[in-house]
Short mmCIF file of C-alpha atoms in Angstrom, two decimals:
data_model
loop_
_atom_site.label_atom_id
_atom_site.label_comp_id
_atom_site.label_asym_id
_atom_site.label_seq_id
_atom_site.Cartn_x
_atom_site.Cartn_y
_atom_site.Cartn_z
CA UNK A 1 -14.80 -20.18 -1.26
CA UNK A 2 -12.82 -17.68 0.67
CA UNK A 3 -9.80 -16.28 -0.90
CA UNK A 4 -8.85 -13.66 1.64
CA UNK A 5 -9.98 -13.40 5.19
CA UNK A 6 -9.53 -10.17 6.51
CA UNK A 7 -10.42 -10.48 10.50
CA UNK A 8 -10.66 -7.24 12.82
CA UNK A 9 -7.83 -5.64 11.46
CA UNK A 10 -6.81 -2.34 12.76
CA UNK A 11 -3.02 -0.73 12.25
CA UNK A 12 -1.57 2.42 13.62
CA UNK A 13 1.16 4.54 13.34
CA UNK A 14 2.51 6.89 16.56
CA UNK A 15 -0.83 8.38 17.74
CA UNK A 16 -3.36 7.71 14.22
CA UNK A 17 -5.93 4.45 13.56
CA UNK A 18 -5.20 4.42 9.95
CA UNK A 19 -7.85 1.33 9.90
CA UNK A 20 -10.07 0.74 12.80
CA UNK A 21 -11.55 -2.90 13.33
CA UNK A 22 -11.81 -3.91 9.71
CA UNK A 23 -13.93 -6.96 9.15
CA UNK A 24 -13.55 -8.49 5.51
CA UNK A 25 -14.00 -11.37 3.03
CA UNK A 26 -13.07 -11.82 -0.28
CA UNK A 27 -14.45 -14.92 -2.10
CA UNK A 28 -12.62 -16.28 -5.10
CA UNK A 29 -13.62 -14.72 -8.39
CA UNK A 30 -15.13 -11.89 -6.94
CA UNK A 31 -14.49 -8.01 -8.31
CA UNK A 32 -14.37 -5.98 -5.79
CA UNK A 33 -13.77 -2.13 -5.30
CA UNK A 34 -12.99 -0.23 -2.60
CA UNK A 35 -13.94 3.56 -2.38
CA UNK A 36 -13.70 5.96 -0.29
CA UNK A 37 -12.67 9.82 0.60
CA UNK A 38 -8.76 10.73 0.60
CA UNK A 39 -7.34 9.66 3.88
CA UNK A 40 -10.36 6.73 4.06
CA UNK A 41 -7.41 3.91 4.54
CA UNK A 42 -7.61 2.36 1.16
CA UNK A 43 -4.05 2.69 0.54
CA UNK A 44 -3.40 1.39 3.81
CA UNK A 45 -5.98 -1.22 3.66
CA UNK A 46 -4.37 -2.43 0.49
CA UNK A 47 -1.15 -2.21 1.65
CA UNK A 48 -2.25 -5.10 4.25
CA UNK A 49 -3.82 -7.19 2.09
CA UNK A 50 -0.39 -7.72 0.05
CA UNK A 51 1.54 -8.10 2.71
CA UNK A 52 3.28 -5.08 2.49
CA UNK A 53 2.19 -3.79 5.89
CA UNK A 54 1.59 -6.03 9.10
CA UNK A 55 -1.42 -5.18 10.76
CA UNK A 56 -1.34 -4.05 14.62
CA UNK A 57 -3.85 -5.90 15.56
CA UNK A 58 -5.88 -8.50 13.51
CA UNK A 59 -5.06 -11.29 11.16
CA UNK A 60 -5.06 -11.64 7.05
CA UNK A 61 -5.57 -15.15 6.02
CA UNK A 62 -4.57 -16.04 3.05
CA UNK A 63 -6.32 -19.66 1.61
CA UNK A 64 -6.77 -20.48 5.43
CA UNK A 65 -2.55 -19.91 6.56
CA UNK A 66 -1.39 -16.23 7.80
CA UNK A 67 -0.74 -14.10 4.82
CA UNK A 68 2.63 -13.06 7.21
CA UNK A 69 3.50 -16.98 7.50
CA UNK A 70 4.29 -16.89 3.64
CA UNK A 71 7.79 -16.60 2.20
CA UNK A 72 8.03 -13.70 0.00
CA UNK A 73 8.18 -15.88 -3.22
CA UNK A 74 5.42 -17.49 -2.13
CA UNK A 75 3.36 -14.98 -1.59
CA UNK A 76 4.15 -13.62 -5.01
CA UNK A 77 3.14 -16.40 -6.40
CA UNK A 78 -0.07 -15.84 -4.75
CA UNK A 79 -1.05 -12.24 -5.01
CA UNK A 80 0.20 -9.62 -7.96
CA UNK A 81 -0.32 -5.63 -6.65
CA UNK A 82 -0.18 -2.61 -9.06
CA UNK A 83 0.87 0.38 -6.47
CA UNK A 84 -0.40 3.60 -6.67
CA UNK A 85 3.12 4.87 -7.14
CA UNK A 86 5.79 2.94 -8.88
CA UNK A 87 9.23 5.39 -10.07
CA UNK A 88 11.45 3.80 -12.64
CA UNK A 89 14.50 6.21 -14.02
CA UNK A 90 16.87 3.20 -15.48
CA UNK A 91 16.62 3.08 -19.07
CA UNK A 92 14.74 -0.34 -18.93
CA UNK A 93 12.77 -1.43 -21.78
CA UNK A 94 9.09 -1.91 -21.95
CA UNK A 95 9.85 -5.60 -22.35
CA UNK A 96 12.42 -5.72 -19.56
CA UNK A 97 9.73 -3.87 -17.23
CA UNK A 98 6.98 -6.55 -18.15
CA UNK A 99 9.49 -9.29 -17.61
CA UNK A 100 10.45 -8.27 -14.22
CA UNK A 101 6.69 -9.82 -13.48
CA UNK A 102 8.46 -13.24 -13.75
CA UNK A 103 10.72 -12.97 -10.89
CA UNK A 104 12.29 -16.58 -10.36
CA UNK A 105 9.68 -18.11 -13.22
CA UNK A 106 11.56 -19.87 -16.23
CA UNK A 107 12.18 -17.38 -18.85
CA UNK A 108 10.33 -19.44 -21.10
CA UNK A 109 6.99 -19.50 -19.65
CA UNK A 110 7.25 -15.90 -19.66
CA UNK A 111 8.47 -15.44 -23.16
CA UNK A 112 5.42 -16.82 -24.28
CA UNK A 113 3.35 -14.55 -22.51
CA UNK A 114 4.66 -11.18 -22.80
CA UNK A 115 3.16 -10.92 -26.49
CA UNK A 116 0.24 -11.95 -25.42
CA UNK A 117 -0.06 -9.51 -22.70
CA UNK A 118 1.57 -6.66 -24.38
CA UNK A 119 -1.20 -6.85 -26.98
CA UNK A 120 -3.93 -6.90 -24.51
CA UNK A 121 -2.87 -3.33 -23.04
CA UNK A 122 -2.11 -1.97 -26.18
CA UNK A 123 1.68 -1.60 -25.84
CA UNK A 124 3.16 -3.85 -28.71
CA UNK A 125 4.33 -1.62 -30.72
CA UNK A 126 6.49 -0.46 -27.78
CA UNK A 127 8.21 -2.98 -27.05
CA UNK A 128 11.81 -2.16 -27.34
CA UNK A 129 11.13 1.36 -26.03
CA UNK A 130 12.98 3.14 -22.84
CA UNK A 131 10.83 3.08 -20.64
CA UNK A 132 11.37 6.43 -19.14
CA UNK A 133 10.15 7.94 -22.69
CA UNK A 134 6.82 6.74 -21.65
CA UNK A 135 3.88 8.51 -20.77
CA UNK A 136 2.34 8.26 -17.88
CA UNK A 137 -0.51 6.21 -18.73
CA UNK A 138 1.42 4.42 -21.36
CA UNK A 139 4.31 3.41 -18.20
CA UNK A 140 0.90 2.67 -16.31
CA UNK A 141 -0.32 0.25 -18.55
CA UNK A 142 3.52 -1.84 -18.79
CA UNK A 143 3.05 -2.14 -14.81
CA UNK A 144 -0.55 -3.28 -15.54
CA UNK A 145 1.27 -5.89 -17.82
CA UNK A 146 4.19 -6.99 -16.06
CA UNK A 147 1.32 -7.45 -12.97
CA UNK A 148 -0.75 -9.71 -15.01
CA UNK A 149 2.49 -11.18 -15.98
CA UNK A 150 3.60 -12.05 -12.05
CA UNK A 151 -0.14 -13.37 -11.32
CA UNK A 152 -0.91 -15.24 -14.81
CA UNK A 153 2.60 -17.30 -13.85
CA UNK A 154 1.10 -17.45 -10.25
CA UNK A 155 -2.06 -19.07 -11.14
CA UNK A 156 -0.61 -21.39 -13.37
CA UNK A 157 1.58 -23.15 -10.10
CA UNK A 158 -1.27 -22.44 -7.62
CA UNK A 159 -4.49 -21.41 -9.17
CA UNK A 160 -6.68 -18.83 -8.52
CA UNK A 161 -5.04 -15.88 -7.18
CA UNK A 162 -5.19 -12.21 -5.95
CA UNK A 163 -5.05 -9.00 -7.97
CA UNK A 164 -5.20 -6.08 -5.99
CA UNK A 165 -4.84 -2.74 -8.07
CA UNK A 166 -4.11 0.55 -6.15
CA UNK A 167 -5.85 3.54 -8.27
CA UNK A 168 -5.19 1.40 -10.98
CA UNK A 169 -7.07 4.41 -13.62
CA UNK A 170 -4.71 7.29 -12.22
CA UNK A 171 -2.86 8.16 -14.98
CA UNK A 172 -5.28 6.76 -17.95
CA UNK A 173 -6.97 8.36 -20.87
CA UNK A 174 -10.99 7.17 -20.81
CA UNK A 175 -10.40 4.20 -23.49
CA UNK A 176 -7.79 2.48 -20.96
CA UNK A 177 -9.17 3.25 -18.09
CA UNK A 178 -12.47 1.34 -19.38
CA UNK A 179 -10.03 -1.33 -20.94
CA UNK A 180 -8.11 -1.84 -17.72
CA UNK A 181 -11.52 -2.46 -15.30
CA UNK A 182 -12.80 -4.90 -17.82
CA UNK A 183 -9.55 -6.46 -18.32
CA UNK A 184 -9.56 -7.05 -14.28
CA UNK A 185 -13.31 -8.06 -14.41
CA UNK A 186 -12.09 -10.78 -17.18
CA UNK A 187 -9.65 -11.97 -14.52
CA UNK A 188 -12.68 -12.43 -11.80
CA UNK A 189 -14.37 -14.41 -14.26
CA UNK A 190 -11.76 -16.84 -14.67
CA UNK A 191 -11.73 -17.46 -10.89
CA UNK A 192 -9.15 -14.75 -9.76
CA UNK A 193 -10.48 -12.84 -6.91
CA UNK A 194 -9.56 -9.09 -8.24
CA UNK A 195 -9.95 -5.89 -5.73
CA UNK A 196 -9.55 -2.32 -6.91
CA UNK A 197 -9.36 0.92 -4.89
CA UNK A 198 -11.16 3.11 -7.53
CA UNK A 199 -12.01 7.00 -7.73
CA UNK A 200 -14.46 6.75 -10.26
CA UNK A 201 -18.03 6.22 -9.06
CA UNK A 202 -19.23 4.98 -12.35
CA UNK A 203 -16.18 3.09 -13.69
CA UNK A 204 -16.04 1.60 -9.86
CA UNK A 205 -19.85 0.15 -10.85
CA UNK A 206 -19.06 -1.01 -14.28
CA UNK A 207 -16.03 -2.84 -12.94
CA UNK A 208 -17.69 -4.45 -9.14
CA UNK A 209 -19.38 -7.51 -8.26
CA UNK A 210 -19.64 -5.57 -4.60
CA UNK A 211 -18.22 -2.20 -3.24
CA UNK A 212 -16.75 -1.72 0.07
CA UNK A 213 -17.23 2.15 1.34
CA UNK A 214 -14.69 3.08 3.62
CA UNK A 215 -14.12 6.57 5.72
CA UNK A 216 -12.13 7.27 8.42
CA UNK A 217 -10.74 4.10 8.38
CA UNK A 218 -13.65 2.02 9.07
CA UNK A 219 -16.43 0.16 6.68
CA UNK A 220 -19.26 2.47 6.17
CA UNK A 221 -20.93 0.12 3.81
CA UNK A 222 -20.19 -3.30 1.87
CA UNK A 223 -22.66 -4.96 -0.49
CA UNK A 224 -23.77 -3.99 -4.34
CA UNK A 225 -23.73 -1.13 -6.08
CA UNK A 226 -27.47 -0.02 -5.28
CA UNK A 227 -27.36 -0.42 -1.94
CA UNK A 228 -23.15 1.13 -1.78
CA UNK A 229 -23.87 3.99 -4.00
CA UNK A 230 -27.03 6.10 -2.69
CA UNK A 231 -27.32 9.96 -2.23
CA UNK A 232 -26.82 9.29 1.52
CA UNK A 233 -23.39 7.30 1.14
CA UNK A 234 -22.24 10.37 -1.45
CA UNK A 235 -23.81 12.65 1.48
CA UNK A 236 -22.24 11.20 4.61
CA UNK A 237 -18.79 10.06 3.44
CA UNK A 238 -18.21 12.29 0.32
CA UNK A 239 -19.44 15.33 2.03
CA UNK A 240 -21.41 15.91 -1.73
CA UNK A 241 -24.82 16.36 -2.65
CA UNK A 242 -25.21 14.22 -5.93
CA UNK A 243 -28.64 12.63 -7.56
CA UNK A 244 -27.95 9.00 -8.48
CA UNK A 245 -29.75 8.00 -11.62
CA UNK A 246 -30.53 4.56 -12.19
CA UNK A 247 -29.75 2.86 -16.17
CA UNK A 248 -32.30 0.69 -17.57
CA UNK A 249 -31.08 -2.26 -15.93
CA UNK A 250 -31.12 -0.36 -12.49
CA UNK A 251 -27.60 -0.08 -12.32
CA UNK A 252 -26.89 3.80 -10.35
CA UNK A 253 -24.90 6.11 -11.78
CA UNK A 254 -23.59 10.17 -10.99
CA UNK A 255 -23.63 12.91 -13.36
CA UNK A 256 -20.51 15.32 -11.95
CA UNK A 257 -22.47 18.47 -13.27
CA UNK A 258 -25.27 17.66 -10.55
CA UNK A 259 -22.59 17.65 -7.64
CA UNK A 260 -22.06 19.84 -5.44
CA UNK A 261 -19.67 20.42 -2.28
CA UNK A 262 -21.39 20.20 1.57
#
């Protein structure tokens, strides 16, 4: 079943494609991640697949309707997006952040979440902490929560929904960065369809059903990980010579030290 419909989308600012023609579809529980060079139109590409941005040309369909002919609270209810950059300075608490997740939800369907959630990203015992004390992965990881928060709340109204997770791993020490992508994948399992914008060649294969290559603002490739990730695609759109190795159930992976710069 489709989940998101994404249907020759291009969108342009003054005098530069940002995304050229995108053709896309998203089924429902499917992990996808999205990878590319800086200035590929992931950002941008993400940015129209919440809603955020309205494409110049093209259409995003959300469960068959417009994703623009939503109200905004619907359309929360419908997709959750962690942002590649989210500033808080107000003293909110770590709580208080999460809860923000619940928007117009009753309070007490969130109450009985937050715990929950707030153990799975390894943030309980901050709880009642400012929130600006935080580290950077450790705020990270309270967006990650009050995220799941908004779409868990979501889902339970309308089922299924949308994750999408801008460089969700930015800020994150190796432990949560691997806890994070198989947090999401957990999601996809359960019938959300999750997509990622990921840096990480091998956390991006560990976490994908499918990986969508993008440069320049097009698709350079869509399908699995052995046929997305091959010495060509690091070649031609990371402009890096890199031998992928294969595990010993085939899946490819990149050893940095073997890199080098075209």
């Amino acid at each position: 079943m489709i989940a998101l419909d994404v249907r020759s989308v291009s969108f342009k600012t003054r005098n530069t494609t940002l995304l050229d023609g995108i053709d896309l579809r998203f089924d429902r529980g499917e992990a996808v991640a999205i990878v590319g060079p800086n200035g590929a139109g992931k950002s941008t590409l993400m940015k129209v697949l919440s809603g955020d941005l309205r494409p110049s040309t093209g259409r995003v369909l959300l469960q068959n309707l417009e994703l623009s002919s939503y109200a905004p609270r619907n359309l929360a209810a419908r997709r959750a997006i962690l942002s590649q950059h989210i500033n808080v300075s107000f003293p909110f608490t770590v709580e208080e952040i999460v809860l923000m997740g619940a928007a117009n939800h009753r309070r007490a369907a969130a109450d009985k979440l937050i715990g929950p959630l707030l153990e799975e990203v390894e943030l309980s015992g901050l709880r009642g902490r400012d929130f600006p004390t935080l580290s950077g992965g450790e705020q990270q990881r309270t967006h990650f929560a009050r995220t799941l928060l908004q779409l868990t709340l979501g889902e339970e109204l309308y089922g299924p929904g949308i994750l999408l997770l801008d460089e969700p791993t930015s800020s994150l020490d190796l432990r949560h960065q691997i806890q994070l992508v198989d947090a999401a994948k957990k999601r996809a399992m359960r019938g959300t369809t999750v997509i990622a914008v990921l840096h990480d060649i091998n956390l991006t294969v560990r976490f994908s059903d499918r990986i969508v290559v993008m440069n320049r603002g097009k698709i350079a490739s869509d399908g699995d990980a052995e046929a997305s990730i091959s010495r060509q695609t690091m070649s031609d759109v990371f402009s890096v010579t890199a031998h992928v190795h294969r595990t010993s159930t085939a899946q490819p992976f990149i050893l940095q030290q073997e890199m080098n710069v075209l």
